Amino acid sequence: MQGFQISGYEDMDITPKSVLSKIKELEHLGFNDDHFQFIHHWGNLKGKDSSLESHKAYLKSVRSYQVASNNFKIAEKLAKCLTLAKSVEGDINFADICNQVNGILQNKQHSNRSRLNPERGLYVVTLNNQHPISANADDKRIAHIAIKVNRENCKFGKAVNLSNRRKNYYKTFGEENVNFQPVVLLSEIDIAEKEVLRRLKQFRQVSPSGNLTEWLHGINSGQIIEVINEALVGLGFQHDNFLAKEKDGKR
């Protein structure tokens, strides 16, 4: 069976062998299981194996695709992800790329995607340390030029994987200093983040280099959560309230 062409994406043949090669390139650029699960038809649905290793094993076991099959659609998405990643100058944001590939805002099932990826959402972080710590303390190359924050600051952010993001904060500030609070589970984290940050502009802190950061001062976590909810209502986004579920004992 011959490979198929994806118009506008390097005219690349879509065969299991070629996709294995593309996955290798994607992984080298930082593409991981979290990103793959977001473009996979299973997401990270419990009981389903949608890991890259599992998919690579499948690709090694077949010689061709069935046209319009789920695995063929995954192959198309992987090809598009690689093409978009190669077009990026600077740091590659695979969360944005996956959003673009999936076409979430045009997808009538975007609310279902949020449920299939229970780690994707918005969060708030507060700190316990009194002595200021660099927001990049885990990277000695830039730690000295980053903003320093303590318990008087808090931060709003987005994450493709909330659990991994929590671990990143632990690594930077020390687990004993971090209060990581997931707020909502949401597919459209990029658009939501921009709107929330717009509403929080007066509280955002400036880094030593003069850039506006996501670190805040003069507002507490409860007030930030109110802003998040108001922003999501204004955008008309469907979302799962993580805190409400936690309170009801569902998480």
mmCIF file of C-alpha atoms in Angstrom, residues 47-247:
data_model
loop_
_atom_site.group_PDB
_atom_site.id
_atom_site.type_symbol
_atom_site.label_atom_id
_atom_site.label_comp_id
_atom_site.label_asym_id
_atom_site.label_seq_id
_atom_site.Cartn_x
_atom_site.Cartn_y
_atom_site.Cartn_z
ATOM 1 C CA GLY A 47 -7.436 1.737 31.013
ATOM 2 C CA LYS A 48 -6.184 2.782 27.570
ATOM 3 C CA ASP A 49 -2.508 2.843 26.633
ATOM 4 C CA SER A 50 -1.811 5.943 24.555
ATOM 5 C CA SER A 51 1.904 6.240 25.285
ATOM 6 C CA LEU A 52 4.477 6.934 22.598
ATOM 7 C CA GLU A 53 6.252 3.658 23.370
ATOM 8 C CA SER A 54 3.049 1.698 22.840
ATOM 9 C CA HIS A 55 2.330 3.512 19.587
ATOM 10 C CA LYS A 56 5.868 2.927 18.314
ATOM 11 C CA ALA A 57 5.499 -0.776 19.074
ATOM 12 C CA TYR A 58 2.275 -0.791 17.052
ATOM 13 C CA LEU A 59 3.944 0.975 14.110
ATOM 14 C CA LYS A 60 6.725 -1.616 14.055
ATOM 15 C CA SER A 61 4.122 -4.375 13.792
ATOM 16 C CA VAL A 62 2.293 -3.051 10.702
ATOM 17 C CA ARG A 63 3.329 -2.201 7.150
ATOM 18 C CA SER A 64 0.528 0.148 6.101
ATOM 19 C CA TYR A 65 -2.469 2.151 7.291
ATOM 20 C CA GLN A 66 -6.148 1.877 6.533
ATOM 21 C CA VAL A 67 -7.270 5.190 5.044
ATOM 22 C CA ALA A 68 -9.281 7.338 7.492
ATOM 23 C CA SER A 69 -8.576 4.955 10.383
ATOM 24 C CA ASN A 70 -7.845 6.411 13.819
ATOM 25 C CA ASN A 71 -4.183 5.473 13.556
ATOM 26 C CA PHE A 72 -3.925 7.119 10.149
ATOM 27 C CA LYS A 73 -5.416 10.304 11.632
ATOM 28 C CA ILE A 74 -2.833 10.147 14.423
ATOM 29 C CA ALA A 75 -0.114 9.830 11.785
ATOM 30 C CA GLU A 76 -1.405 12.960 10.055
ATOM 31 C CA LYS A 77 -1.410 14.860 13.333
ATOM 32 C CA LEU A 78 2.131 13.771 14.170
ATOM 33 C CA ALA A 79 3.287 14.927 10.739
ATOM 34 C CA LYS A 80 1.614 18.297 11.244
ATOM 35 C CA CYS A 81 3.117 18.651 14.729
ATOM 36 C CA LEU A 82 6.603 18.091 13.347
ATOM 37 C CA THR A 83 6.130 20.539 10.488
ATOM 38 C CA LEU A 84 4.858 23.246 12.842
ATOM 39 C CA ALA A 85 7.628 22.557 15.370
ATOM 40 C CA LYS A 86 10.286 22.950 12.682
ATOM 41 C CA SER A 87 8.794 26.298 11.684
ATOM 42 C CA VAL A 88 9.192 27.747 15.188
ATOM 43 C CA GLU A 89 12.054 30.125 15.902
ATOM 44 C CA GLY A 90 13.192 29.806 19.501
ATOM 45 C CA ASP A 91 11.514 27.688 22.178
ATOM 46 C CA ILE A 92 8.938 25.193 20.939
ATOM 47 C CA ASN A 93 5.596 25.168 22.757
ATOM 48 C CA PHE A 94 4.071 21.800 21.918
ATOM 49 C CA ALA A 95 0.933 22.677 23.895
ATOM 50 C CA ASP A 96 0.199 25.462 21.406
ATOM 51 C CA ILE A 97 1.116 23.232 18.488
ATOM 52 C CA CYS A 98 -1.218 20.457 19.664
ATOM 53 C CA ASN A 99 -3.969 23.038 20.092
ATOM 54 C CA GLN A 100 -3.460 24.190 16.531
ATOM 55 C CA VAL A 101 -3.348 20.667 15.130
ATOM 56 C CA ASN A 102 -6.484 19.596 16.945
ATOM 57 C CA GLY A 103 -8.328 22.774 15.989
ATOM 58 C CA ILE A 104 -9.964 22.782 19.402
ATOM 59 C CA LEU A 105 -12.048 25.908 18.935
ATOM 60 C CA GLN A 106 -13.563 24.465 15.769
ATOM 61 C CA ASN A 107 -14.077 21.044 17.302
ATOM 62 C CA LYS A 108 -17.643 20.472 18.476
ATOM 63 C CA GLN A 109 -16.340 17.972 21.010
ATOM 64 C CA HIS A 110 -13.869 20.308 22.708
ATOM 65 C CA SER A 111 -15.526 19.837 26.099
ATOM 66 C CA ASN A 112 -15.037 16.075 25.804
ATOM 67 C CA ARG A 113 -11.329 16.592 25.158
ATOM 68 C CA SER A 114 -11.052 18.328 28.506
ATOM 69 C CA ARG A 115 -12.457 15.239 30.215
ATOM 70 C CA LEU A 116 -10.088 12.984 28.282
ATOM 71 C CA ASN A 117 -7.114 14.982 29.531
ATOM 72 C CA PRO A 118 -7.684 15.474 33.280
ATOM 73 C CA GLU A 119 -4.229 17.011 33.751
ATOM 74 C CA ARG A 120 -4.701 19.994 31.431
ATOM 75 C CA GLY A 121 -5.840 23.188 33.099
ATOM 76 C CA LEU A 122 -5.185 26.376 35.058
ATOM 77 C CA TYR A 123 -3.602 26.712 38.480
ATOM 78 C CA VAL A 124 -2.543 29.126 41.221
ATOM 79 C CA VAL A 125 0.681 28.918 43.248
ATOM 80 C CA THR A 126 1.438 30.544 46.595
ATOM 81 C CA LEU A 127 4.707 30.319 48.515
ATOM 82 C CA ASN A 128 5.699 29.840 52.149
ATOM 83 C CA ASN A 129 9.281 31.158 52.063
ATOM 84 C CA GLN A 130 9.982 34.501 53.714
ATOM 85 C CA HIS A 131 13.390 34.980 52.079
ATOM 86 C CA PRO A 132 13.008 35.713 48.331
ATOM 87 C CA ILE A 133 13.978 32.888 45.960
ATOM 88 C CA SER A 134 14.744 33.249 42.261
ATOM 89 C CA ALA A 135 11.888 32.081 40.039
ATOM 90 C CA ASN A 136 14.578 30.225 38.076
ATOM 91 C CA ALA A 137 16.562 28.954 41.054
ATOM 92 C CA ASP A 138 16.854 25.517 39.425
ATOM 93 C CA ASP A 139 18.761 26.980 36.460
ATOM 94 C CA LYS A 140 22.067 28.521 37.528
ATOM 95 C CA ARG A 141 22.534 30.127 34.110
ATOM 96 C CA ILE A 142 19.636 32.551 34.581
ATOM 97 C CA ALA A 143 18.798 32.338 38.291
ATOM 98 C CA HIS A 144 20.568 35.626 39.031
ATOM 99 C CA ILE A 145 18.610 37.611 36.424
ATOM 100 C CA ALA A 146 15.137 36.238 37.224
ATOM 101 C CA ILE A 147 12.563 37.831 39.491
ATOM 102 C CA LYS A 148 12.812 36.811 43.158
ATOM 103 C CA VAL A 149 9.595 35.939 44.984
ATOM 104 C CA ASN A 150 8.375 34.930 48.436
ATOM 105 C CA ARG A 151 5.165 34.405 50.413
ATOM 106 C CA GLU A 152 3.986 37.903 49.513
ATOM 107 C CA ASN A 153 3.735 36.800 45.887
ATOM 108 C CA CYS A 154 1.519 34.324 44.081
ATOM 109 C CA LYS A 155 1.310 33.102 40.517
ATOM 110 C CA PHE A 156 -1.341 32.163 37.993
ATOM 111 C CA GLY A 157 -0.507 29.784 35.169
ATOM 112 C CA LYS A 158 -1.531 27.110 32.673
ATOM 113 C CA ALA A 159 -0.290 23.543 32.329
ATOM 114 C CA VAL A 160 -0.626 20.720 29.825
ATOM 115 C CA ASN A 161 0.096 18.408 32.751
ATOM 116 C CA LEU A 162 -0.734 19.791 36.188
ATOM 117 C CA SER A 163 1.115 17.032 38.051
ATOM 118 C CA ASN A 164 4.339 17.674 36.157
ATOM 119 C CA ARG A 165 3.980 21.414 36.621
ATOM 120 C CA ARG A 166 3.624 20.934 40.374
ATOM 121 C CA LYS A 167 6.871 18.943 40.411
ATOM 122 C CA ASN A 168 8.623 21.749 38.525
ATOM 123 C CA TYR A 169 7.711 24.212 41.273
ATOM 124 C CA TYR A 170 8.908 21.762 43.923
ATOM 125 C CA LYS A 171 12.235 21.530 42.100
ATOM 126 C CA THR A 172 12.611 25.319 41.933
ATOM 127 C CA PHE A 173 11.438 26.419 45.376
ATOM 128 C CA GLY A 174 11.469 23.235 47.456
ATOM 129 C CA GLU A 175 8.327 21.234 48.190
ATOM 130 C CA GLU A 176 8.039 22.740 51.665
ATOM 131 C CA ASN A 177 7.667 26.224 50.159
ATOM 132 C CA VAL A 178 5.069 25.479 47.475
ATOM 133 C CA ASN A 179 1.267 25.471 47.649
ATOM 134 C CA PHE A 180 0.148 24.327 44.197
ATOM 135 C CA GLN A 181 -3.591 24.661 43.636
ATOM 136 C CA PRO A 182 -5.232 23.362 40.430
ATOM 137 C CA VAL A 183 -8.283 25.526 39.749
ATOM 138 C CA VAL A 184 -10.028 24.265 36.609
ATOM 139 C CA LEU A 185 -9.617 21.522 34.020
ATOM 140 C CA LEU A 186 -9.790 23.055 30.566
ATOM 141 C CA SER A 187 -8.828 22.406 26.945
ATOM 142 C CA GLU A 188 -8.428 26.022 25.789
ATOM 143 C CA ILE A 189 -5.685 26.942 28.252
ATOM 144 C CA ASP A 190 -3.810 29.311 25.931
ATOM 145 C CA ILE A 191 -6.704 31.655 25.205
ATOM 146 C CA ALA A 192 -7.883 31.450 28.814
ATOM 147 C CA GLU A 193 -4.416 32.317 30.115
ATOM 148 C CA LYS A 194 -4.212 35.451 27.972
ATOM 149 C CA GLU A 195 -7.611 36.673 29.150
ATOM 150 C CA VAL A 196 -6.894 36.018 32.831
ATOM 151 C CA LEU A 197 -3.500 37.737 32.631
ATOM 152 C CA ARG A 198 -5.156 40.708 30.946
ATOM 153 C CA ARG A 199 -7.504 41.016 33.914
ATOM 154 C CA LEU A 200 -4.600 40.662 36.361
ATOM 155 C CA LYS A 201 -2.322 43.170 34.633
ATOM 156 C CA GLN A 202 -2.233 45.658 37.525
ATOM 157 C CA PHE A 203 -0.917 42.953 39.873
ATOM 158 C CA ARG A 204 1.758 41.492 37.589
ATOM 159 C CA GLN A 205 5.386 41.952 38.601
ATOM 160 C CA VAL A 206 8.180 43.125 36.323
ATOM 161 C CA SER A 207 11.358 41.051 36.044
ATOM 162 C CA PRO A 208 14.847 42.602 36.430
ATOM 163 C CA SER A 209 15.080 42.573 32.623
ATOM 164 C CA GLY A 210 11.896 44.641 32.362
ATOM 165 C CA ASN A 211 9.524 41.904 31.213
ATOM 166 C CA LEU A 212 6.042 41.483 32.658
ATOM 167 C CA THR A 213 5.827 38.145 34.493
ATOM 168 C CA GLU A 214 2.998 35.906 35.704
ATOM 169 C CA TRP A 215 4.089 36.490 39.301
ATOM 170 C CA LEU A 216 1.632 38.698 41.167
ATOM 171 C CA HIS A 217 1.641 41.002 44.186
ATOM 172 C CA GLY A 218 -1.214 42.661 46.052
ATOM 173 C CA ILE A 219 -3.795 39.950 45.395
ATOM 174 C CA ASN A 220 -4.471 36.615 47.112
ATOM 175 C CA SER A 221 -5.235 33.177 45.692
ATOM 176 C CA GLY A 222 -8.963 33.403 46.413
ATOM 177 C CA GLN A 223 -9.250 36.643 44.464
ATOM 178 C CA ILE A 224 -7.270 35.160 41.572
ATOM 179 C CA ILE A 225 -9.637 32.188 41.417
ATOM 180 C CA GLU A 226 -12.582 34.592 41.206
ATOM 181 C CA VAL A 227 -10.883 36.355 38.282
ATOM 182 C CA ILE A 228 -10.276 33.004 36.557
ATOM 183 C CA ASN A 229 -13.919 31.976 36.860
ATOM 184 C CA GLU A 230 -15.138 35.369 35.632
ATOM 185 C CA ALA A 231 -12.785 35.203 32.653
ATOM 186 C CA LEU A 232 -13.944 31.711 31.662
ATOM 187 C CA VAL A 233 -17.587 32.730 31.905
ATOM 188 C CA GLY A 234 -16.824 35.758 29.747
ATOM 189 C CA LEU A 235 -15.119 33.561 27.153
ATOM 190 C CA GLY A 236 -17.973 31.070 27.198
ATOM 191 C CA PHE A 237 -15.646 28.126 27.826
ATOM 192 C CA GLN A 238 -16.953 24.904 29.299
ATOM 193 C CA HIS A 239 -14.674 23.651 32.055
ATOM 194 C CA ASP A 240 -14.495 21.300 35.015
ATOM 195 C CA ASN A 241 -14.060 23.026 38.359
ATOM 196 C CA PHE A 242 -11.261 21.077 40.033
ATOM 197 C CA LEU A 243 -11.835 22.647 43.446
ATOM 198 C CA ALA A 244 -15.544 21.849 43.419
ATOM 199 C CA LYS A 245 -14.847 18.203 42.583
ATOM 200 C CA GLU A 246 -12.197 18.010 45.282
ATOM 201 C CA LYS A 247 -14.607 19.468 47.828
#
